[in-house]
Coordinates of C-alpha atoms in Angstrom, one line a residue:
M19 CA 40.5 18.4 1.2
H20 CA 41.6 16.3 -1.8
C21 CA 38.7 14.6 -3.6
A22 CA 40.4 13.4 -6.7
G23 CA 38.9 10.3 -8.1
L24 CA 35.5 11.0 -6.6
H25 CA 34.3 13.2 -9.4
S26 CA 34.5 12.5 -13.1
N27 CA 33.2 14.6 -16.1
G28 CA 30.7 16.3 -13.8
L29 CA 28.7 13.1 -13.3
E30 CA 26.6 12.5 -10.2
H31 CA 27.9 10.0 -7.6
Q32 CA 26.3 8.3 -4.8
L33 CA 27.6 6.3 -1.9
T34 CA 25.5 3.2 -1.8
S35 CA 25.4 0.2 0.5
D36 CA 23.5 -1.9 -2.0
H37 CA 26.7 -2.9 -3.7
C38 CA 28.5 -3.7 -0.5
Q39 CA 29.2 -7.4 0.0
P40 CA 30.4 -8.6 3.3
T41 CA 33.7 -10.4 3.2
P42 CA 34.5 -13.5 5.2
S43 CA 35.8 -11.3 8.0
H44 CA 32.5 -9.3 7.9
L45 CA 34.3 -6.2 6.5
H46 CA 32.9 -4.1 3.7
R47 CA 34.0 -2.4 0.6
F48 CA 32.5 0.9 -0.5
H49 CA 31.4 1.6 -4.0
L50 CA 30.8 4.9 -5.6
W51 CA 28.2 5.0 -8.3
A52 CA 27.9 7.2 -11.4
P53 CA 26.0 6.7 -14.7
G54 CA 28.3 4.6 -16.7
I55 CA 31.0 4.4 -14.1
K56 CA 31.5 2.2 -11.0
Q57 CA 34.6 3.0 -9.0
V58 CA 35.8 1.0 -6.0
L59 CA 37.8 2.6 -3.2
G60 CA 40.6 0.4 -2.1
C61 CA 39.5 0.0 1.5
T62 CA 39.0 -3.2 3.4
M63 CA 36.9 -1.8 6.3
I64 CA 34.6 1.0 7.1
S65 CA 36.8 3.7 8.5
P66 CA 35.0 6.5 10.3
F67 CA 37.3 9.0 8.7
L68 CA 36.7 7.5 5.3
V69 CA 32.9 7.8 5.8
L70 CA 33.2 11.5 6.8
A71 CA 35.6 12.2 4.0
I72 CA 33.5 10.6 1.3
G73 CA 30.4 12.4 2.7
T74 CA 32.1 15.8 2.4
C75 CA 33.3 15.1 -1.2
L76 CA 29.9 13.8 -2.3
T77 CA 28.2 16.8 -0.8
N78 CA 30.2 18.9 -3.3
S79 CA 30.2 16.6 -6.3
L80 CA 26.6 15.4 -6.3
V81 CA 25.0 18.7 -7.2
P82 CA 24.1 18.5 -10.9
E83 CA 25.4 21.4 -13.0
K84 CA 21.9 22.5 -14.0
E85 CA 20.9 22.9 -10.3
K86 CA 23.7 25.4 -9.7
D87 CA 22.0 27.9 -12.0
P88 CA 19.2 29.9 -10.3
K89 CA 17.3 29.9 -13.6
Y90 CA 16.7 26.2 -13.3
W91 CA 14.8 26.5 -10.1
R92 CA 13.0 29.7 -11.2
D93 CA 11.8 28.0 -14.4
Q94 CA 10.7 24.9 -12.6
A95 CA 8.7 27.0 -10.1
Q96 CA 7.0 28.9 -12.9
E97 CA 6.0 25.7 -14.7
T98 CA 4.6 24.4 -11.4
L99 CA 2.7 27.7 -11.0
K100 CA 1.3 27.5 -14.5
Y101 CA 0.0 24.0 -13.8
A102 CA -1.5 25.1 -10.5
L103 CA -3.4 27.9 -12.2
E104 CA -4.9 25.5 -14.7
L105 CA -6.3 23.5 -11.7
Q106 CA -8.6 26.5 -11.0
K107 CA -10.8 24.9 -13.8
L108 CA -12.3 22.3 -11.5
N109 CA -13.3 18.8 -12.8
T110 CA -16.9 18.5 -11.7
N111 CA -17.8 15.6 -13.9
V112 CA -19.5 12.5 -12.6
A113 CA -17.0 9.8 -11.7
K114 CA -18.0 6.8 -13.7
N115 CA -15.2 4.9 -12.1
V116 CA -13.5 5.2 -8.7
I117 CA -10.2 3.5 -7.8
M118 CA -8.9 3.6 -4.3
F119 CA -5.2 2.7 -3.6
L120 CA -4.5 2.0 0.1
G121 CA -0.9 1.8 1.1
D122 CA -1.1 0.0 4.5
G123 CA 1.2 1.8 6.9
M124 CA 2.4 4.2 4.1
G125 CA 3.1 7.3 6.2
V126 CA 4.7 10.4 4.8
S127 CA 8.2 9.3 5.7
T128 CA 7.5 6.0 3.8
V129 CA 6.3 8.0 0.8
T130 CA 9.5 10.1 0.7
A131 CA 11.8 7.1 1.2
T132 CA 9.9 5.3 -1.5
R133 CA 10.4 8.2 -3.9
I134 CA 14.2 8.1 -3.3
L135 CA 14.3 4.3 -3.8
K136 CA 12.3 4.5 -7.0
G137 CA 14.8 7.0 -8.4
Q138 CA 17.8 4.9 -7.2
L139 CA 16.4 1.8 -8.9
H140 CA 16.5 3.8 -12.1
H141 CA 20.1 4.8 -11.4
N142 CA 19.3 8.4 -10.3
P143 CA 20.1 10.1 -7.0
G144 CA 16.5 9.7 -6.1
E145 CA 15.4 12.8 -4.3
E146 CA 14.2 14.6 -7.5
T147 CA 12.2 11.6 -8.6
R148 CA 8.4 11.8 -8.9
L149 CA 6.2 9.0 -7.8
E150 CA 3.0 8.4 -9.7
M151 CA 1.1 9.7 -6.7
D152 CA 3.3 12.8 -6.6
K153 CA 1.7 13.7 -9.9
F154 CA -1.8 13.9 -8.5
P155 CA -2.9 17.5 -8.4
F156 CA -4.7 17.5 -5.0
V157 CA -3.3 16.5 -1.6
A158 CA -4.9 16.4 1.8
L159 CA -4.1 15.1 5.2
S160 CA -6.2 12.5 7.0
K161 CA -6.6 12.2 10.8
T162 CA -6.3 8.5 11.5
Y163 CA -7.2 8.0 15.1
N164 CA -9.8 5.3 16.0
T165 CA -12.8 6.1 18.3
N166 CA -11.0 4.4 21.2
A167 CA -7.3 4.7 20.1
Q168 CA -5.0 7.6 19.6
V169 CA -2.7 5.5 17.5
P170 CA -5.0 3.4 15.3
D171 CA -5.0 -0.1 13.8
S172 CA -5.9 -1.1 10.2
A173 CA -9.4 -2.4 11.0
G174 CA -10.9 0.7 12.6
T175 CA -9.3 2.9 9.9
A176 CA -10.6 0.7 7.1
T177 CA -14.1 1.1 8.5
A178 CA -13.5 4.9 8.4
Y179 CA -12.2 5.3 4.8
L180 CA -14.5 2.6 3.3
C181 CA -17.7 2.9 5.4
G182 CA -17.6 6.6 6.3
V183 CA -17.8 6.2 10.0
K184 CA -15.0 6.0 12.6
A185 CA -14.9 2.8 14.7
N186 CA -13.1 1.1 17.5
E187 CA -9.7 -0.5 17.1
G188 CA -9.9 -4.1 15.8
T189 CA -13.4 -4.0 14.4
V190 CA -14.5 -3.9 10.8
G191 CA -17.7 -2.8 9.1
V192 CA -19.4 -1.8 12.4
S193 CA -19.9 1.4 14.3
A194 CA -18.2 2.4 17.5
A195 CA -21.1 0.8 19.4
T196 CA -19.5 -2.6 18.7
E197 CA -16.8 -3.6 21.2
R198 CA -13.9 -5.7 20.0
S199 CA -14.3 -9.5 20.3
R200 CA -17.8 -9.1 21.7
C201 CA -20.0 -10.8 19.1
N202 CA -23.3 -9.7 20.9
T203 CA -22.5 -6.1 20.3
T204 CA -22.5 -6.5 16.5
Q205 CA -26.1 -6.8 15.5
G206 CA -27.8 -3.6 14.6
N207 CA -24.4 -1.7 14.5
E208 CA -23.4 -2.8 11.0
V209 CA -22.3 -0.2 8.5
T210 CA -22.0 -0.6 4.8
S211 CA -19.1 0.4 2.5
I212 CA -18.6 2.3 -0.7
L213 CA -18.1 -1.1 -2.4
R214 CA -21.7 -2.0 -1.4
W215 CA -22.9 1.4 -2.5
A216 CA -21.3 1.0 -5.9
K217 CA -22.7 -2.5 -6.4
D218 CA -26.2 -1.3 -5.4
A219 CA -25.8 1.4 -8.1
G220 CA -25.2 -1.2 -10.8
K221 CA -21.4 -0.8 -11.0
S222 CA -18.9 -3.6 -11.1
V223 CA -16.7 -3.9 -8.0
G224 CA -13.4 -5.4 -7.2
I225 CA -10.8 -6.0 -4.4
V226 CA -7.1 -6.5 -5.0
T227 CA -4.7 -6.9 -2.1
T228 CA -1.2 -8.3 -1.3
T229 CA -2.5 -9.6 2.0
R230 CA -5.2 -12.2 2.7
V231 CA -8.5 -11.2 1.1
N232 CA -10.0 -11.5 4.6
H233 CA -7.4 -9.2 6.2
A234 CA -8.4 -5.9 7.9
T235 CA -8.4 -3.6 4.9
P236 CA -10.4 -5.6 2.4
S237 CA -12.7 -7.1 5.0
A238 CA -14.2 -3.7 5.8
A239 CA -15.5 -3.5 2.3
Y240 CA -17.9 -6.5 2.7
A241 CA -17.8 -7.8 6.3
H242 CA -19.2 -6.8 9.7
S243 CA -17.1 -8.3 12.4
A244 CA -16.4 -7.5 16.1
D245 CA -12.9 -8.8 15.6
R246 CA -10.6 -8.5 12.6
D247 CA -8.8 -11.7 13.5
W248 CA -11.8 -13.9 12.9
Y249 CA -10.4 -15.0 9.5
S250 CA -12.2 -18.4 9.6
D251 CA -14.4 -20.1 12.3
N252 CA -11.2 -21.7 13.5
E253 CA -10.0 -18.4 14.9
M254 CA -13.3 -17.6 16.6
P255 CA -14.1 -18.2 20.3
P256 CA -16.9 -20.7 21.0
E257 CA -19.0 -17.9 22.5
A258 CA -18.9 -15.9 19.3
L259 CA -19.9 -18.9 17.3
S260 CA -22.7 -19.8 19.6
Q261 CA -24.0 -16.3 19.4
G262 CA -24.3 -16.5 15.6
C263 CA -21.4 -14.4 14.4
K264 CA -19.8 -15.5 11.2
D265 CA -16.1 -15.5 10.3
I266 CA -14.8 -13.0 7.7
A267 CA -14.1 -15.6 4.9
Y268 CA -17.6 -16.8 5.2
Q269 CA -18.9 -13.2 4.9
L270 CA -16.7 -12.6 1.9
V271 CA -18.6 -15.3 0.0
H272 CA -22.1 -14.7 1.4
N273 CA -22.5 -11.0 2.2
I274 CA -22.1 -9.5 -1.3
R275 CA -22.3 -12.5 -3.5
D276 CA -21.7 -10.7 -6.8
I277 CA -18.3 -9.0 -6.1
D278 CA -16.9 -9.2 -9.6
V279 CA -13.1 -9.4 -8.8
I280 CA -11.4 -10.7 -5.7
M281 CA -7.6 -11.2 -5.7
G282 CA -5.0 -11.7 -3.0
G283 CA -4.0 -14.4 -0.6
G284 CA -5.9 -16.4 2.0
R285 CA -6.6 -19.8 0.4
K286 CA -6.5 -21.8 3.6
Y287 CA -9.4 -20.0 5.2
M288 CA -11.7 -21.1 2.4
Y289 CA -11.3 -24.8 2.9
P290 CA -12.1 -27.5 5.5
K291 CA -9.5 -28.1 8.2
N292 CA -6.5 -30.1 7.1
K293 CA -7.4 -30.0 3.4
T294 CA -4.1 -30.1 1.5
D295 CA -3.1 -26.9 -0.3
V296 CA -2.9 -27.0 -4.0
E297 CA 0.6 -25.4 -4.1
Y298 CA 2.3 -26.4 -0.8
E299 CA 1.2 -30.0 -0.5
I300 CA 3.5 -31.0 2.4
D301 CA 3.2 -27.8 4.4
E302 CA 0.9 -28.3 7.3
K303 CA 0.5 -24.6 8.0
A304 CA -0.9 -24.1 4.5
R305 CA -3.7 -26.6 5.0
G306 CA -7.4 -25.6 5.3
T307 CA -8.6 -24.2 8.6
R308 CA -12.4 -24.3 8.5
L309 CA -14.1 -26.2 11.3
D310 CA -17.5 -26.1 9.7
G311 CA -16.3 -28.3 6.8
L312 CA -17.4 -25.7 4.2
D313 CA -15.6 -25.4 0.8
L314 CA -16.1 -21.7 0.3
V315 CA -14.6 -21.7 -3.2
N316 CA -17.2 -24.2 -4.4
I317 CA -19.9 -22.2 -2.6
W318 CA -18.6 -19.0 -4.4
K319 CA -18.9 -20.8 -7.7
S320 CA -22.4 -22.0 -6.9
F321 CA -23.7 -18.5 -6.3
K322 CA -22.8 -17.3 -9.8
P323 CA -25.4 -17.4 -12.6
R324 CA -24.9 -20.3 -15.1
H325 CA -24.8 -18.0 -18.1
K326 CA -21.9 -16.0 -16.6
H327 CA -18.2 -16.9 -16.8
S328 CA -16.8 -17.5 -13.3
H329 CA -13.1 -18.4 -12.8
F330 CA -11.2 -19.5 -9.7
I331 CA -7.4 -19.3 -10.1
W332 CA -4.4 -19.8 -7.8
N333 CA -1.3 -18.9 -9.8
R334 CA 0.2 -16.2 -12.0
T335 CA 0.1 -18.3 -15.2
E336 CA -3.6 -18.8 -14.9
L337 CA -4.1 -15.1 -14.3
L338 CA -2.1 -13.9 -17.3
T339 CA -3.7 -16.4 -19.7
L340 CA -7.2 -15.2 -18.8
D341 CA -9.2 -13.5 -21.6
P342 CA -10.8 -10.6 -19.7
H343 CA -13.6 -10.5 -22.3
N344 CA -14.7 -13.9 -21.2
V345 CA -14.5 -13.3 -17.4
D346 CA -17.5 -12.1 -15.5
Y347 CA -16.4 -13.1 -12.0
L348 CA -12.9 -13.8 -10.8
L349 CA -11.6 -15.2 -7.5
G350 CA -7.8 -15.4 -7.4
L351 CA -6.2 -16.8 -4.2
F352 CA -2.5 -17.0 -4.8
E353 CA -1.2 -18.0 -1.3
P354 CA -2.5 -19.8 1.7
G355 CA -2.0 -16.7 3.8
D356 CA -0.6 -13.3 2.8
M357 CA 1.1 -13.0 -0.6
Q358 CA 4.9 -13.0 -0.7
Y359 CA 6.9 -9.8 -0.4
E360 CA 7.7 -8.4 -3.8
L361 CA 11.4 -9.0 -3.3
N362 CA 10.7 -12.7 -2.5
R363 CA 7.9 -13.2 -5.1
N364 CA 7.9 -16.4 -7.2
N365 CA 7.5 -15.0 -10.7
V366 CA 5.9 -18.2 -11.9
T367 CA 3.2 -18.8 -9.3
D368 CA 2.7 -15.3 -7.8
P369 CA 1.5 -12.2 -9.7
S370 CA 2.7 -8.8 -8.8
L371 CA 0.3 -6.2 -7.5
S372 CA 0.4 -4.3 -10.8
E373 CA -0.3 -7.4 -12.8
M374 CA -3.4 -8.1 -10.7
V375 CA -4.6 -4.5 -11.0
V376 CA -4.3 -4.6 -14.8
V377 CA -6.4 -7.7 -15.1
A378 CA -8.9 -6.3 -12.6
I379 CA -9.5 -3.1 -14.6
Q380 CA -9.7 -5.1 -17.8
I381 CA -12.6 -7.1 -16.3
L382 CA -14.4 -4.3 -14.4
R383 CA -14.3 -1.6 -17.2
K384 CA -16.6 -3.7 -19.4
N385 CA -19.6 -2.5 -17.3
P386 CA -21.0 0.7 -19.0
K387 CA -22.1 2.0 -15.6
G388 CA -18.4 1.9 -14.4
F389 CA -16.7 0.3 -11.4
F390 CA -15.3 0.7 -8.0
L391 CA -11.9 -0.9 -7.3
L392 CA -10.1 -1.2 -3.9
V393 CA -6.4 -1.9 -4.3
E394 CA -4.3 -2.5 -1.2
G395 CA -0.5 -2.5 -1.0
G396 CA -0.9 -4.4 2.3
R397 CA 2.6 -5.7 3.0
I398 CA 4.2 -2.3 3.3
D399 CA 2.8 -2.5 6.8
H400 CA 4.2 -6.0 7.4
G401 CA 7.7 -5.0 6.3
H402 CA 7.6 -2.1 8.8
H403 CA 6.3 -4.3 11.6
E404 CA 9.2 -6.7 11.1
G405 CA 11.7 -3.8 11.0
K406 CA 12.5 -4.7 7.4
A407 CA 12.5 -1.4 5.7
K408 CA 13.8 -2.7 2.4
Q409 CA 10.9 -5.1 2.1
A410 CA 8.4 -2.3 3.0
L411 CA 9.8 0.2 0.6
H412 CA 10.0 -2.2 -2.3
E413 CA 6.3 -3.0 -1.6
A414 CA 5.5 0.7 -1.9
V415 CA 7.5 1.0 -5.1
E416 CA 5.4 -1.8 -6.6
M417 CA 2.2 -0.1 -5.5
D418 CA 3.3 3.1 -7.2
R419 CA 3.9 1.1 -10.3
A420 CA 0.3 -0.2 -10.1
I421 CA -1.0 3.3 -9.7
G422 CA 0.8 4.2 -12.9
Q423 CA -0.7 1.2 -14.7
A424 CA -4.2 2.1 -13.5
G425 CA -3.7 5.7 -14.7
S426 CA -2.7 4.6 -18.2
M427 CA -5.9 2.5 -18.4
T428 CA -8.3 5.1 -17.3
S429 CA -9.2 8.8 -18.0
L430 CA -9.1 11.8 -15.8
E431 CA -12.5 12.8 -17.3
D432 CA -14.4 10.0 -15.7
T433 CA -12.2 8.2 -13.2
L434 CA -11.6 9.5 -9.6
T435 CA -8.4 8.0 -8.2
V436 CA -7.5 8.3 -4.5
V437 CA -4.3 7.2 -2.9
T438 CA -3.9 7.2 0.8
A439 CA -2.8 5.2 3.9
D440 CA -4.6 3.9 6.9
H441 CA -1.9 4.9 9.3
S442 CA 1.8 5.6 9.6
H443 CA 4.7 3.8 11.3
V444 CA 7.5 4.8 13.7
F445 CA 9.8 4.8 10.6
T446 CA 12.2 7.6 9.9
F447 CA 15.4 8.4 8.0
G448 CA 17.9 11.1 8.6
G449 CA 21.4 11.8 9.7
Y450 CA 22.4 14.5 7.3
T451 CA 22.9 12.1 4.4
P452 CA 24.3 13.6 1.2
R453 CA 22.4 13.9 -2.0
G454 CA 22.1 10.5 -3.7
N455 CA 23.0 8.5 -0.6
S456 CA 21.6 5.0 -0.8
I457 CA 18.3 5.1 1.1
F458 CA 19.5 1.9 2.9
G459 CA 23.0 3.3 3.5
L460 CA 24.9 4.8 6.4
A461 CA 24.6 8.3 7.7
P462 CA 27.9 10.2 6.9
M463 CA 28.8 10.5 10.6
L464 CA 29.4 8.6 13.7
S465 CA 27.3 8.8 16.9
D466 CA 28.9 11.4 19.1
T467 CA 27.9 9.3 22.0
D468 CA 28.9 5.7 21.3
K469 CA 31.2 6.5 18.4
K470 CA 29.6 3.9 16.1
P471 CA 28.1 4.4 12.6
F472 CA 24.4 4.2 12.0
T473 CA 22.0 3.7 9.1
A474 CA 19.9 6.6 7.8
I475 CA 16.8 4.5 8.3
L476 CA 15.8 3.9 11.9
Y477 CA 12.7 2.9 13.8
G478 CA 11.3 4.3 17.1
N479 CA 10.7 0.8 18.3
G480 CA 10.8 -2.7 17.0
P481 CA 12.8 -5.9 16.6
G482 CA 16.0 -4.1 15.4
Y483 CA 17.1 -3.2 18.9
K484 CA 20.3 -5.1 19.4
V485 CA 22.9 -4.9 22.1
V486 CA 26.3 -6.6 21.7
G487 CA 28.7 -6.6 24.6
G488 CA 26.6 -4.2 26.5
E489 CA 26.6 -1.6 23.6
R490 CA 24.6 -0.8 20.5
E491 CA 25.4 -3.2 17.7
N492 CA 28.0 -1.9 15.3
V493 CA 26.2 -1.9 11.9
S494 CA 29.5 -2.0 10.0
M495 CA 29.8 -5.6 11.2
V496 CA 26.5 -6.7 9.5
D497 CA 25.1 -6.6 6.0
Y498 CA 22.7 -3.7 6.4
A499 CA 21.9 -3.9 2.7
H500 CA 20.3 -7.3 3.0
N501 CA 16.6 -7.6 2.0
N502 CA 15.7 -8.8 5.5
Y503 CA 18.0 -6.5 7.6
Q504 CA 16.1 -5.2 10.6
A505 CA 17.0 -1.5 11.0
Q506 CA 18.0 -0.4 14.5
S507 CA 15.3 0.8 16.9
A508 CA 15.3 2.8 20.1
V509 CA 13.0 0.5 22.0
P510 CA 13.0 -3.3 21.8
L511 CA 9.7 -4.8 20.7
R512 CA 9.0 -8.0 18.8
H513 CA 6.9 -6.1 16.4
E514 CA 7.3 -2.4 15.5
T515 CA 4.2 -0.3 16.1
H516 CA 2.1 2.1 14.0
G517 CA 2.6 5.8 14.2
G518 CA -0.2 8.2 15.1
E519 CA 0.5 11.2 12.8
D520 CA -1.7 12.3 9.9
V521 CA -1.3 10.5 6.5
A522 CA -1.4 12.0 3.0
V523 CA -4.4 11.7 0.7
F524 CA -3.6 12.1 -3.1
S525 CA -6.4 12.5 -5.5
K526 CA -7.1 13.2 -9.2
G527 CA -10.1 13.1 -11.5
P528 CA -13.7 14.2 -11.0
M529 CA -14.3 16.0 -7.7
A530 CA -10.7 15.4 -6.5
H531 CA -10.6 19.0 -5.3
L532 CA -12.9 18.0 -2.5
L533 CA -10.0 16.2 -0.8
H534 CA -8.1 19.2 0.5
G535 CA -6.8 20.5 3.8
V536 CA -7.0 18.4 6.9
H537 CA -9.9 15.9 7.2
E538 CA -11.2 13.2 9.4
Q539 CA -10.4 9.9 7.7
N540 CA -14.1 8.9 7.5
Y541 CA -14.7 11.9 5.1
I542 CA -12.9 10.1 2.2
P543 CA -15.7 7.7 1.1
H544 CA -18.3 10.4 1.3
V545 CA -16.3 12.3 -1.3
M546 CA -15.8 9.3 -3.5
A547 CA -19.5 8.5 -3.3
Y548 CA -20.5 12.1 -4.0
A549 CA -18.3 12.2 -7.1
A550 CA -19.7 8.9 -8.4
C551 CA -23.3 9.6 -7.6
I552 CA -23.7 6.6 -5.4
G553 CA -24.8 6.2 -1.8
A554 CA -27.2 8.4 0.0
N555 CA -26.3 11.8 -1.4
L556 CA -27.8 11.7 -4.9
D557 CA -29.8 15.0 -5.4
H558 CA -27.0 16.7 -7.2
C559 CA -27.0 13.8 -9.8
A560 CA -30.6 14.0 -10.9
H561 CA -29.7 15.4 -14.3
A562 CA -27.0 12.8 -15.0
S563 CA -29.3 9.8 -14.8
S564 CA -30.8 8.5 -18.1
A565 CA -32.6 5.3 -18.2
G566 CA -31.0 4.2 -15.0
S567 CA -27.5 5.0 -16.1
L568 CA -25.0 7.8 -15.3
A569 CA -23.1 9.7 -17.9
A570 CA -20.0 11.7 -17.4
G571 CA -20.8 15.3 -17.2
P572 CA -20.8 18.3 -14.8
L573 CA -22.8 17.9 -11.6
L574 CA -25.9 20.0 -11.5
L575 CA -26.0 21.8 -8.2
P576 CA -23.4 23.7 -6.2
L577 CA -21.6 21.5 -3.7
A578 CA -22.1 24.1 -1.0
L579 CA -25.9 23.3 -1.0
F580 CA -25.2 19.7 0.2
P581 CA -22.9 19.5 3.2
L582 CA -21.7 15.9 3.2
S583 CA -21.9 15.7 7.0
I584 CA -25.7 16.3 6.7
L585 CA -26.6 14.2 3.7
F586 CA -24.7 11.0 4.6

C-alpha cells in the first residue's frame, strides 16, 4: 500500500481527533501530527477506507527508530533492574510527613489513559510517558468492596483508607454497625481517621479537594455520619435532626477545631439559607442552605486562638497573595458546590489543585513535628459519572501535576507519599488503536456488526448510550473531541457507575515497601500510621521520641514483631 506523505524524515505521526473541527455539514477533516509538522489530508468526510488505510500506515510509521533496535529495550530493562536492586535497601526511617493523594474513581484504565493524555499534551505519542505516580518504587493493589457492597461507593471506601476499618456504602467515619440514613445507629460506632491521629500526635493536618470539602472523601477524615449526603442540615430528614445527628459541614468546623488547612468547594453549606453567595450574587442555587441559621465560617474563625493568624479566602487571587509564613489556619472555599472542572476553570477566581497543594504544604511544613495532608482529585469521578472522559482525564493529569509539585517540596527521607483510588469506573479504551492515536480518537476499524466507526474510549454503562433511527449513533457525525462529549456506552443510564475491580496503590518514602501485593483497602492507613509513629501502634517508635518529638531515623524493632492487624 502506498503511504507517501504520511511519513517524513523518520518523525512520529499520530492520528488525532483533537484537531478535528466539525464543518457546517457535520463532516470532519483528519490531521496527522508530527513534531514540527502538521499535514492535512484533503478529505471532506470520514471514509471507512481512509480510516483503515491511515491506521495501517501509522502502524508502520509510528515506531521510533531507536525502538527498532533490540539494544534499546535491553538497555532500558537493565537500567530498570539496576534501580530495582537498589530498592533492596529499604527506607525504614520515621515518616515525619505523610501525604495521601486520592484520585476519586481513578481505576487502572484511567491511570493508563491519563498517562497517554499527559504525553500527548506534550506532543509525544503518549504510551511511553511516565506519570509522576509511575515513578514511585512500590505498587500494590487494593480491594475496594464495602462491607455491604461488591461494587463500592466513595464514602465506605474513604472510611476504609482513612479510618482503617471497612464500612457500609454511603456512611463515613463509622463502622459497619451503622446503617445508612439511620441516625440512631451512629452513636458508639464512630471511628477516627489518620488525620485525627496525626493531629493528636502534634502534627499539622490539611485537606485539599476539588469537590466540596464536606463530600464523601474529605468528610471521612473528620466526620461521623450515617449518610454521606447530609452536607448541611437542609439535606437531613427531620428524624435524624430530632435524634441529634449533625450535618457534615457542622462537623467539619466542630469535630476537629484545629485542622490547619482546609481547601475546596462547598461555600453554600456554611451559611444560613438564602444568604447571597459572594461570587454568584444572582444565582439562587449558590445561596446558603443552612436551616439552623449558623454562619459556620464565623464560627470557624471564633475557634482560632487570637494570637494565631487565621484566614478565610474564596478566590485564587487571595490564595496566591497569601504569605504562608503568616498563616496558621486557612479555610479556602472557592465554589458554592464542587469546584469547576480543570478544563472549565476560571483562572482568576478558581485555583488549580496543584496551586492549592503548594500553598498547603508551605503552611503545613512549618511544624517541626511534621504534617499529614489529604489531597483529593475528586472530579475524576464526576467526569466519568457524566460519561465525559475528556473532563475526567484532564482532572487526573492535573492531580499528577500536583503529585509532582508535592514531590519537589518534600524529601524521600522523611515523607511518605501514597497515591491511590477509592474505586474504579466502567471506563475502558481499546479497538487496536495504533501507537500515538489520540486517546480521544477513533479506533482504526469499523464495527463488523453495524458498520459504523467507534471511539477508542467507551463505557460499560452511562449517559452516552444513543440510538438514532433505531441504530447506534454514528460518531463521525458528532464532535467526539469536544470537552463534554459523552462517550458511547453499552447500557443506558443517567449516570455511569463505579467499577468493582481492584485499584492501584503507589507509594514512596519511609516504609513505602509495606504497601505491596494485594491488600484490603483498610490496610492503607495502618501503614501510614506505622510509618509516621502515630495512632495506636507506637512501640517500635520508642527510640525516636525525644522531648515529645520524633526525629527521622530507622525504626527500632523488626516489623514482623508487630502485626498491624493485632496492634490496631
